[in-house]
Coordinates of C-alpha atoms in Angstrom, one line a residue:
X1 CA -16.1 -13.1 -16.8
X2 CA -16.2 -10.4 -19.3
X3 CA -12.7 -8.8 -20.1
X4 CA -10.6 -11.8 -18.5
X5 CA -9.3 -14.6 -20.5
X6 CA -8.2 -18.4 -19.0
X7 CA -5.0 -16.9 -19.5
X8 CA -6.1 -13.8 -16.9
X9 CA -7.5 -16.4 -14.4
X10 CA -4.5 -18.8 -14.4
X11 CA -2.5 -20.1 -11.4
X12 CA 0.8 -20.6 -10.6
X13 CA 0.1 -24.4 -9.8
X14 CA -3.0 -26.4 -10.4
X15 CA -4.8 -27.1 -7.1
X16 CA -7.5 -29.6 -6.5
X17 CA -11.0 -28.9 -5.8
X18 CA -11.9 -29.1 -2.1
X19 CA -12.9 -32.6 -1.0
X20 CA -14.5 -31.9 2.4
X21 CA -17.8 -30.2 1.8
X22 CA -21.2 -32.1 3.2
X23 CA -22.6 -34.7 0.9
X24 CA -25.5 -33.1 -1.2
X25 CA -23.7 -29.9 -0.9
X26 CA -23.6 -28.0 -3.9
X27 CA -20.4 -27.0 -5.6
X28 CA -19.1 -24.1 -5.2
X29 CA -19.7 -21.1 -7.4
X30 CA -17.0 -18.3 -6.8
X31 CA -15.7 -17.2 -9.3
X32 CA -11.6 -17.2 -9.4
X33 CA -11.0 -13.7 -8.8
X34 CA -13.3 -13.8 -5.5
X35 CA -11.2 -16.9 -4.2
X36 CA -8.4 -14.5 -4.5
X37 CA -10.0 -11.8 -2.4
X38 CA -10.6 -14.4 0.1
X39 CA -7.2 -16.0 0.7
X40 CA -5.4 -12.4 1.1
X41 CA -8.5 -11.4 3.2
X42 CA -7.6 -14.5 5.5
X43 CA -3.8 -14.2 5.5
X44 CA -1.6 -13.4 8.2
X45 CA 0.5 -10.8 6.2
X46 CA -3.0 -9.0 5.9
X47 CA -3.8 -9.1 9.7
X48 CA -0.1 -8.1 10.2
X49 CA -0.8 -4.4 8.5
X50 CA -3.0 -3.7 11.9
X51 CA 0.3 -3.5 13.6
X52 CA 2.0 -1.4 11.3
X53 CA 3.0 2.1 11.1
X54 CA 0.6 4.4 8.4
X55 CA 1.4 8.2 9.3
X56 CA 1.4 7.8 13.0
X57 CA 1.9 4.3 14.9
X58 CA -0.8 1.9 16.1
X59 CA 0.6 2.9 19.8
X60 CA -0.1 7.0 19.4
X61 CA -3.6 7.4 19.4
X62 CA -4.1 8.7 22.7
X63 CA -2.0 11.8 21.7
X64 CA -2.8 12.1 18.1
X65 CA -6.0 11.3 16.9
X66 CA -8.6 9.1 19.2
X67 CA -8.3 6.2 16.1
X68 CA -5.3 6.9 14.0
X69 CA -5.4 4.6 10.9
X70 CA -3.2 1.6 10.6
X71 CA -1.5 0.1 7.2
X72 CA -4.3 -2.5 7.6
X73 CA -7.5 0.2 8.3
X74 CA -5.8 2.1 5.1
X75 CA -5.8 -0.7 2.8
X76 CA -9.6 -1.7 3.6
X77 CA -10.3 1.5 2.5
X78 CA -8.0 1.4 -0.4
X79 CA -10.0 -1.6 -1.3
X80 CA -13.5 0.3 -1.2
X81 CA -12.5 3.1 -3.2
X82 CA -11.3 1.2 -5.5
X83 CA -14.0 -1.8 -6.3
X84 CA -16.3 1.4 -6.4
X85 CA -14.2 2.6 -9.4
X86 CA -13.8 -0.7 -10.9
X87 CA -17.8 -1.4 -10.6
X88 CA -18.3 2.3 -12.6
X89 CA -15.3 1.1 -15.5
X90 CA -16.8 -2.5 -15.6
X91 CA -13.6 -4.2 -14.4
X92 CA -13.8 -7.2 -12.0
X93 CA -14.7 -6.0 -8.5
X94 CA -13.3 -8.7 -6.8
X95 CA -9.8 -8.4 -9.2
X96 CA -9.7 -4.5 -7.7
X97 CA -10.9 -5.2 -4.5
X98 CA -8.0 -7.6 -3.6
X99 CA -4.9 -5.6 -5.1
X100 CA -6.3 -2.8 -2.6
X101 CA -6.3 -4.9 0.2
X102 CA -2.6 -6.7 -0.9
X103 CA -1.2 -3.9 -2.2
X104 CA 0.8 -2.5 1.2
X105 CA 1.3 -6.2 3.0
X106 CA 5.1 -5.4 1.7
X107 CA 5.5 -2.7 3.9
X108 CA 8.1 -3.4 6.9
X109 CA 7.3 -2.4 10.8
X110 CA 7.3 1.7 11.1
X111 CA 6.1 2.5 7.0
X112 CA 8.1 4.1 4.7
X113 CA 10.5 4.9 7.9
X114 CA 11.4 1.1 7.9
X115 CA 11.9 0.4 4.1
X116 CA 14.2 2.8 4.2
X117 CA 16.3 1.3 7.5
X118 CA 15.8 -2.1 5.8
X119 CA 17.0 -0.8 2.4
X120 CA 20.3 0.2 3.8
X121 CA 20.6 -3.0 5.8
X122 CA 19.4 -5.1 2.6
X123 CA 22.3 -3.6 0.6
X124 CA 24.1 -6.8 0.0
X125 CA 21.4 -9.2 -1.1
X126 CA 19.7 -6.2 -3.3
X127 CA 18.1 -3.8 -1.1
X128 CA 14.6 -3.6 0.3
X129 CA 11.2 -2.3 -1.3
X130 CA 7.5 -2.7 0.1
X131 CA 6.1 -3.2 -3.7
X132 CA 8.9 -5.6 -4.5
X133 CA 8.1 -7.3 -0.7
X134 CA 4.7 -7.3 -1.2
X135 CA 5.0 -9.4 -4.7
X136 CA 7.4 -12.0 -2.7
X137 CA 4.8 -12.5 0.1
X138 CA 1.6 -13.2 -2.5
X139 CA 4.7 -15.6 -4.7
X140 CA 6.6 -17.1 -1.9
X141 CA 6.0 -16.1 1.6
X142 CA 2.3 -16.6 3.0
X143 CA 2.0 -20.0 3.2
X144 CA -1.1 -21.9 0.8
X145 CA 0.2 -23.8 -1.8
X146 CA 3.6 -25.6 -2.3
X147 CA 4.5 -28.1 -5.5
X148 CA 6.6 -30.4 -6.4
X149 CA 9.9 -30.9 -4.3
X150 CA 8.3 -28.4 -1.8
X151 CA 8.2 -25.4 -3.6
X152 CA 5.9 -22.5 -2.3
X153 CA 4.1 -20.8 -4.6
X154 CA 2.5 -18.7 -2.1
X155 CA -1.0 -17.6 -2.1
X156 CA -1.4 -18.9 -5.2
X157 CA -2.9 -16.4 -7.1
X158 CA -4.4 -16.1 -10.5
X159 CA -2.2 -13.9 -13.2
X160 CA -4.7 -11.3 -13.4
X161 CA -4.8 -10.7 -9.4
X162 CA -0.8 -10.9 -9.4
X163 CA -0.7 -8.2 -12.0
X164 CA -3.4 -6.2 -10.5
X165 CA -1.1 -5.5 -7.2
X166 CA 2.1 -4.6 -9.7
X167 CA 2.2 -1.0 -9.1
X168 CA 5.9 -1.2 -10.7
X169 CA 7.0 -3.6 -13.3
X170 CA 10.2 -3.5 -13.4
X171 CA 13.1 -4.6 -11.6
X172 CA 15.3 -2.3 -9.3
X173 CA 17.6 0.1 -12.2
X174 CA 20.4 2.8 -11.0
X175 CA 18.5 6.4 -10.7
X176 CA 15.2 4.8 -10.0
X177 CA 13.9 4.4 -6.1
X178 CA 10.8 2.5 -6.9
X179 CA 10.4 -1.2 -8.6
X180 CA 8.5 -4.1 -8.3
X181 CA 10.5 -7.3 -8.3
X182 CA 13.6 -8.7 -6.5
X183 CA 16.2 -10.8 -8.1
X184 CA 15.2 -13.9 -6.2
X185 CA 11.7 -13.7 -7.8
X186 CA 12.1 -12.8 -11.1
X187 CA 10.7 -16.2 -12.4
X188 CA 7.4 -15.8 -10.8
X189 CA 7.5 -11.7 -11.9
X190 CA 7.8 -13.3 -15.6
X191 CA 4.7 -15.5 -15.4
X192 CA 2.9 -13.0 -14.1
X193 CA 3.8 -10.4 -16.6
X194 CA 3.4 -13.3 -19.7
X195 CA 2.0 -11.4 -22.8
X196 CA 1.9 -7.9 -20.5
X197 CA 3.1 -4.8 -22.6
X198 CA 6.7 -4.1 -20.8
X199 CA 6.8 -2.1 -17.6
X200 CA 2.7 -1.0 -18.5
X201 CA 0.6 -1.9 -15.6
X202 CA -2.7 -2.9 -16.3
X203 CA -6.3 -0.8 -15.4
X204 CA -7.1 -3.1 -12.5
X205 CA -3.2 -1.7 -11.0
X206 CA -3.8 2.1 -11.9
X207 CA -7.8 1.9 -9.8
X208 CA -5.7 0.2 -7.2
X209 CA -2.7 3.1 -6.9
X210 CA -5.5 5.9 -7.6
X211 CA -7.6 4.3 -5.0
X212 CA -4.4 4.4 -2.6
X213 CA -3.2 8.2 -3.7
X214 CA -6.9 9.1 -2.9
X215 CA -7.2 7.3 0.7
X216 CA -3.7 8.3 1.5
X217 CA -4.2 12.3 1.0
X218 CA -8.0 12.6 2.1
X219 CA -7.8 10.1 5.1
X220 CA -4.1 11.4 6.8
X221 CA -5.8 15.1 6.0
X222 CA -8.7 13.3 8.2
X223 CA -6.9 12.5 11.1
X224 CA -4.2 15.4 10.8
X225 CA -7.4 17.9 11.4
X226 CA -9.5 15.8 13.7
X227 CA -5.6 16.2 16.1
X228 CA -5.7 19.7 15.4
X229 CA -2.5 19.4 13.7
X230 CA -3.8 20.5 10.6
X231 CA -6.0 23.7 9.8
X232 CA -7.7 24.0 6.2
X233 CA -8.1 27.9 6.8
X234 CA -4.5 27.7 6.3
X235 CA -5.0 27.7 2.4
X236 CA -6.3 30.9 2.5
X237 CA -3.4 31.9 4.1
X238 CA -1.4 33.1 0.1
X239 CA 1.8 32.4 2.7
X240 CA 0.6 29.6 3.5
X241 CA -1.0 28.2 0.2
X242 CA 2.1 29.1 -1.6
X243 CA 4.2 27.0 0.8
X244 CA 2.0 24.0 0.2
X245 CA 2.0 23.9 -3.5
X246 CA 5.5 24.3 -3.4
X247 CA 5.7 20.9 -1.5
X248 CA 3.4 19.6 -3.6
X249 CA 5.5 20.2 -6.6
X250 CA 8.3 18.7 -4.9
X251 CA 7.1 15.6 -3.7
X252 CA 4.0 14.8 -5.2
X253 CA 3.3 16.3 -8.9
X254 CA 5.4 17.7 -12.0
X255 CA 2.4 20.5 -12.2
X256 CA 3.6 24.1 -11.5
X257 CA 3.8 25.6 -8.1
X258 CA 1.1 28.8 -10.0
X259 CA -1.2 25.7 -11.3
X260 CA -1.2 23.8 -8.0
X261 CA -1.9 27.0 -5.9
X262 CA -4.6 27.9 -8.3
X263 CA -6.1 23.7 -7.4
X264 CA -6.0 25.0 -3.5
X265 CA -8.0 27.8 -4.3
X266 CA -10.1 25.9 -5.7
X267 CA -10.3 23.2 -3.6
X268 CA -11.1 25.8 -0.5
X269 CA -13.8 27.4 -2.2
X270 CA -16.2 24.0 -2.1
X271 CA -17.9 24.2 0.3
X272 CA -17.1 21.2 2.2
X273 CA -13.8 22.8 3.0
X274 CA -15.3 26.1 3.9
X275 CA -17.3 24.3 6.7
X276 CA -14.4 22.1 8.4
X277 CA -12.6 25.2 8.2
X278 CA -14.8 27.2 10.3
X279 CA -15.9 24.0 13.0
X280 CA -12.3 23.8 13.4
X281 CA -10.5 20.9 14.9
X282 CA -11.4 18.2 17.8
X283 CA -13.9 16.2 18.9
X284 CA -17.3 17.6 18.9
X285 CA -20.4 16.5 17.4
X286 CA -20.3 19.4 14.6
X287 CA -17.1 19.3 13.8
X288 CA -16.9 15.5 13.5
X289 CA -20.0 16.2 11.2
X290 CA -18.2 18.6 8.9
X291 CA -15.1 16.6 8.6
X292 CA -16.5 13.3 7.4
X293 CA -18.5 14.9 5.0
X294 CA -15.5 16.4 3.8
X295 CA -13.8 13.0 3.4
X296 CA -17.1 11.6 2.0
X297 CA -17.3 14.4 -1.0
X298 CA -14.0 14.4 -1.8
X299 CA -13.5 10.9 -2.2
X300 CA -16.5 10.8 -4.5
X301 CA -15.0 14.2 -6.3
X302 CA -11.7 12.0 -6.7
X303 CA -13.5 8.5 -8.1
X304 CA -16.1 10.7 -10.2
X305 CA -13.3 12.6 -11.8
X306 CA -11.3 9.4 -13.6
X307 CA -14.6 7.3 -14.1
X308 CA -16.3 10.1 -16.2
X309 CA -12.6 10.5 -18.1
X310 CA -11.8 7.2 -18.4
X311 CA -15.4 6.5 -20.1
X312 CA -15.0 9.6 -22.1
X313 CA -11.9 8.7 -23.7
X314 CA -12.5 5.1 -23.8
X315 CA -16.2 4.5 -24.0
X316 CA -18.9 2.7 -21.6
X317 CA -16.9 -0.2 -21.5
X318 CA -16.5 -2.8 -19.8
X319 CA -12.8 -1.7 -19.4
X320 CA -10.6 -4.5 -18.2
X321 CA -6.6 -5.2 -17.9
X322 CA -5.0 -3.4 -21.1
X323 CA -7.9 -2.4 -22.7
X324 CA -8.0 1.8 -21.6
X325 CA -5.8 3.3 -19.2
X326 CA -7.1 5.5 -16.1
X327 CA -7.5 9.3 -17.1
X328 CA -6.9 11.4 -14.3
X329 CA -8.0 14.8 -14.9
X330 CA -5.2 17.8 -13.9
X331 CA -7.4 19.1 -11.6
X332 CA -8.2 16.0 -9.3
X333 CA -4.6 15.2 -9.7
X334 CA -3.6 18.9 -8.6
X335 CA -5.9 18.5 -5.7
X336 CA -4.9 14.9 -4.9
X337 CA -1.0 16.6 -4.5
X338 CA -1.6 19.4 -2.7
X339 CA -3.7 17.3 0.3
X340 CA -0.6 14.9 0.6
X341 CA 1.6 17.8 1.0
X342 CA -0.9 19.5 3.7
X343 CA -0.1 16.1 5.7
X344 CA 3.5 16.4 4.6
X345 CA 4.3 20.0 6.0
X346 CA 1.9 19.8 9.0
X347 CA 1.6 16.4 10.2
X348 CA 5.1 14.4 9.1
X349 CA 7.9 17.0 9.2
X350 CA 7.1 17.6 12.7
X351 CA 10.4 17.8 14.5
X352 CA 9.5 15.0 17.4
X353 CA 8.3 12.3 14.6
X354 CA 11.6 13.1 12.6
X355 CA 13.8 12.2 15.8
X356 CA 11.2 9.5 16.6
X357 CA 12.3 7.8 13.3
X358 CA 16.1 8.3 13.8
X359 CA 15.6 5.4 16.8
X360 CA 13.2 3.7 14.6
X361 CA 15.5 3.3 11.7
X362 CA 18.3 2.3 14.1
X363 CA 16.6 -0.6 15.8
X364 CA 16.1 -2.1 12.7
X365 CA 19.6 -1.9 12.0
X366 CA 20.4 -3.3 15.0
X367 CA 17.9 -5.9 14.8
X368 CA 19.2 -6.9 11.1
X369 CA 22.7 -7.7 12.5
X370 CA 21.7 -9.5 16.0
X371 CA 19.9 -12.0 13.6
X372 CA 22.3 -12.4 11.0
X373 CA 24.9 -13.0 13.9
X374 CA 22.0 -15.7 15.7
X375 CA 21.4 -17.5 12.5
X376 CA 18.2 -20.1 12.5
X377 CA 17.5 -20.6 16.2
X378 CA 16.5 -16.9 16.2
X379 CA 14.1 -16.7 13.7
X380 CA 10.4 -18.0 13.1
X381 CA 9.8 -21.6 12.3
X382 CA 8.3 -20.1 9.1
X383 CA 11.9 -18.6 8.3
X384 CA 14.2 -21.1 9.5
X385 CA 14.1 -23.5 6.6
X386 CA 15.2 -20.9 4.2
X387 CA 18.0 -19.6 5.8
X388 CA 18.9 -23.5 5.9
X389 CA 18.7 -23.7 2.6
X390 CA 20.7 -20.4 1.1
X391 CA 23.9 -20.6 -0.4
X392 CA 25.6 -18.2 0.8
X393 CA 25.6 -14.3 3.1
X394 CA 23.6 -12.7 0.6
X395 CA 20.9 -15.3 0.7
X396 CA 20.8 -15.4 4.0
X397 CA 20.3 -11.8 4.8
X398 CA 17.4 -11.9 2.7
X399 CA 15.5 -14.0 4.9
X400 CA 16.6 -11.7 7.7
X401 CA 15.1 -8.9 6.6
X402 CA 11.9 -11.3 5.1
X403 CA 11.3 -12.1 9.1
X404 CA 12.5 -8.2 10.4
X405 CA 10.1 -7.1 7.5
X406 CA 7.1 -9.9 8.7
X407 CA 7.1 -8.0 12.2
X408 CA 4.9 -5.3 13.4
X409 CA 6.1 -2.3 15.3
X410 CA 5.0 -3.7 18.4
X411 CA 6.8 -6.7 18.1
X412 CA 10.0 -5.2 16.4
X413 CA 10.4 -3.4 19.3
X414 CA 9.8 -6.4 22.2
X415 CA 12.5 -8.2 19.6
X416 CA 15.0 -5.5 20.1
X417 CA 14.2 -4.9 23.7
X418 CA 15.0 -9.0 24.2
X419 CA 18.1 -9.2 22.1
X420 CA 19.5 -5.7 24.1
X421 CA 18.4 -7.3 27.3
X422 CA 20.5 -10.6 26.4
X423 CA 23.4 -10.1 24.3
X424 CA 24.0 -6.3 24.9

C-alpha cells in the first residue's frame, strides 16, 4: 500500500485470522483499510444515522421534500465525494471512503439540535460532542473486539482509519466549541495520534471534512429548492445577496462580506444556476432535471478545485497521511460558504423548526434525568454493564447520554413518550 506504513495499518489489539472459511477456499486478500470500510459499513451505529435528524427529520418528508436526506443518506454521499478525491490525490480509497461514512455516527437523535441539549445535560461528566462521540463509538462502543479482562476496543480499527475520522485533535479547551476526544478516552486518542504532528489532521481527514462541507451545502441547497423553500434567483436579488454573504461571513468563512458577495455573483452566473433558477421549484420532470445537474456540476466544481491545487502545490503524488495538505482555493471556499448560508437563512432559521427544537432539546433533558434517576434496569443490555461498573455520578451520566445519544429520533421520542406515560 503506497503512502501507509505497518505503523499506518496497525490495530488496537491483534485479532486472529478467520477460521471458518470452506476448505480449499483461498485466503483472503483485502487489504486492511477495506476491512475497515466493511466493519463501519456493517455496524449498527452506521444503520442508526438513517434515523437521525440532518436538516429536516426522517419523519418530515411529506411536508418538506418528497426524500429529505438522513445523517446516514448524507454520509454515503460524504463517502463518494470523498474516495473520488482521494482516487485523484492517490490516497487510499478505502482509508477515505470509511472516515466519510464514520465521520457523523457521533451525532445524537435531532443533529446539531441534540448535541447541544446533551452538551448541557453532559456538563458534569465533560459535556457532549458528535466528533468526540463518534471517536468513542469506533474505540469503545460498537461492539467487535474486546481483550484481555474484557476490554472493548471497539471496532477495532487500524491507526490510519482512526486518524482519518479525527476532524479535531484535540481535547475539549475553554473558548473552543469543537474537539475530538473525551477524557475517558484519551488513551485510545494517544495511540491513534502516535508519531501525528500535534492537533494536525492528516490528508485522508481534510478529503473527509471537504467531502462533508461539499455534501452538506450542495445537497441541503438540493432539498431546500426541490421544497420550494429556497430560490437561487434570490442571489440576484443585491438585497438579498448582500444578506447571504453576511451570514456567510458569520457562520461559515473569515472572507469578507464584498469578497463573498462577489463568489455569489459568480456562482449565479454559471449556468447551471441560471437554469434551476428559471425551472423554479417542485416536482416536475424539467425542474428535477435542472436541479440535479446543478448538484452534479457543482460537486465536481468543488472536488476539481482542491485536486488540481493540491497537485499544483504538492505534485502528482501519491499524497497520503502528512505528506501535503488539502489546498482549497478562495473561490470554491467562498462558494462552499455562501450555499451553507442559503440553507441557513432560508431553510433552518425558519420560525416553526426553531420552536420545533425548543421541545426537541427539552425531551432530551428530560430523558437524561428519568435515566439517571432509573439507573441499569432502564437502559440497553449493551449499556447496563458500564453503568455497573462506574465509580461514581459523573461516570454514570456518561453512559446515560452514551445510550440517549445511541437513539434515533424516532425512538428518543417513543422513550420519552413511555417514561411520561409511567412516571409522570
Amino acid at each position: 500500500m503506497d503512502g501507509y506504513t505497518e505503523h499506518d495499518q496497525a490495530r488496537p489489539l491483534p485479532e486472529p485470522a478467520k477460521g471458518s472459511a470452506l476448505a480449499g477456499a483461498r485466503p483472503e486478500r483485502r487489504s486492511p483499510f477495506s476491512r475497515d470500510r466493511a466493519r463501519v459499513l456493517h455496524s449498527a451505529a452506521l444503520r442508526r444515522l438513517a434515523g437521525k435528524t440532518q436538516v429536516v427529520g426522517p419523519g418530515e418528508g411529506a411536508e418538506v421534500s418528497g426524500v429529505p436526506r438522513t445523517r446516514l443518506t448524507h454520509s454515503l454521499e460524504v463517502a463518494q465525494i470523498g474516495r473520488g478525491i482521494a482516487e485523484e490525490l492517490g490516497a487510499d480509497p478505502d482509508l477515505v471512503d470509511t472516515a466519510g461514512l464514520a465521520h457523523d455516527i457521533g451525532h445524537p437523535p435531532f443533529g446539531h439540535n441534540g448535541e447541544r441539549a446533551l452538551d448541557e445535560a453532559a456538563g458534569p461528566c465533560g459535556g457532549f460532542e458528535g466528533n468526540a462521540q463518534t471517536l468513542r463509538i469506533l474505540t469503545r462502543l460498537e461492539p467487535k473486539v474486546v481483550g484481555d479482562g474484557g476490554v472493548s476496543a471497539g471496532l477495532n480499527l487500524t491507526r490510519a482509519c482512526l486518524d482519518a475520522t479525527t476532524k479535531y485533535p484535540w481535547a475539549r479547551r475553554p473558548g473552543q466549541a469543537k474537539y475530538g476526544v473525551y477524557p475517558d478516552d484519551a488513551a485510545a486518542f494517544a495511540w491513534i495520534r502516535e508519531g501525528a504532528p500535534a492537533e494536525r489532521t492528516c490528508l485522508e481527514a481534510q478529503i473527509m471534512d471537504w467531502a462533508d462541507d461539499v455534501a452538506y451545502s450542495v445537497h441541503d441547497v438540493e432539498d431546500g429548492v426541490f421544497a420550494g423553500r429556497i430560490s437561487l434567483r434570490l442571489l440576484g436579488d443585491p438585497e438579498e445577496r448582500a444578506a447571504v454573504a453576511e451570514a456567510a461571513a458569520a457562520h461559515f468563512s473569515a472572507q469578507s462580506v464584498s469578497t463573498l458577495e462577489s463568489a455569489a455573483k459568480e456562482l449565479l452566473d454559471l449556468p447551471v444556476v441560471a437554469e434551476v433558477a428559471r425551472a423554479g421549484p417542485g416536482g416536475s420532470p424539467r425542474a428535477q432535471v435542472a436541479l440535479k445537474r446543478l448538484t452534479s456540476e457543482l460537486v465536481g466544481r468543488f472536488a476539481t478545485a482542491v485536486v488540481t491545487a493540491t497537485h499544483e502545490k504538492y505534485g502528482e503524488g501519491p499524497l497520503t497521511r502528512y505528506a501535503a495538505r488539502l489546498v482549497v482555493p478562495e473561490q470554491a471556499a467562498a462558494e462552499v460558504a455562501l450555499l451553507k448560508a442559503l440553507a441557513l437563512r432560508y431553510v433552518m432559521s425558519d420560525r416553526r423548526r426553531l420552536a420545533t427544537q425548543d421541545g426537541q432539546r427539552q425531551l432530551l433533558a428530560d430523558l437524561v434525568g428519568a435515566l439517571c434517576l432509573r439507573g441499569p434496569e432502564a437502559l440497553d443490555p449493551l449499556f447496563a454493564p458500564a453503568w455497573e461498573a462506574a465509580p461514581d455520578d459523573a461516570a454514570r451520566l456518561r453512559v446515560v447520554v452514551d445510550q440517549v445519544a445511541s437513539l434515533t429520533d424516532a425512538q428518543a421520542h417513543t422513550w420519552h413518550s413511555w417514561y411520561a406515560a409511567r412516571y409522570g
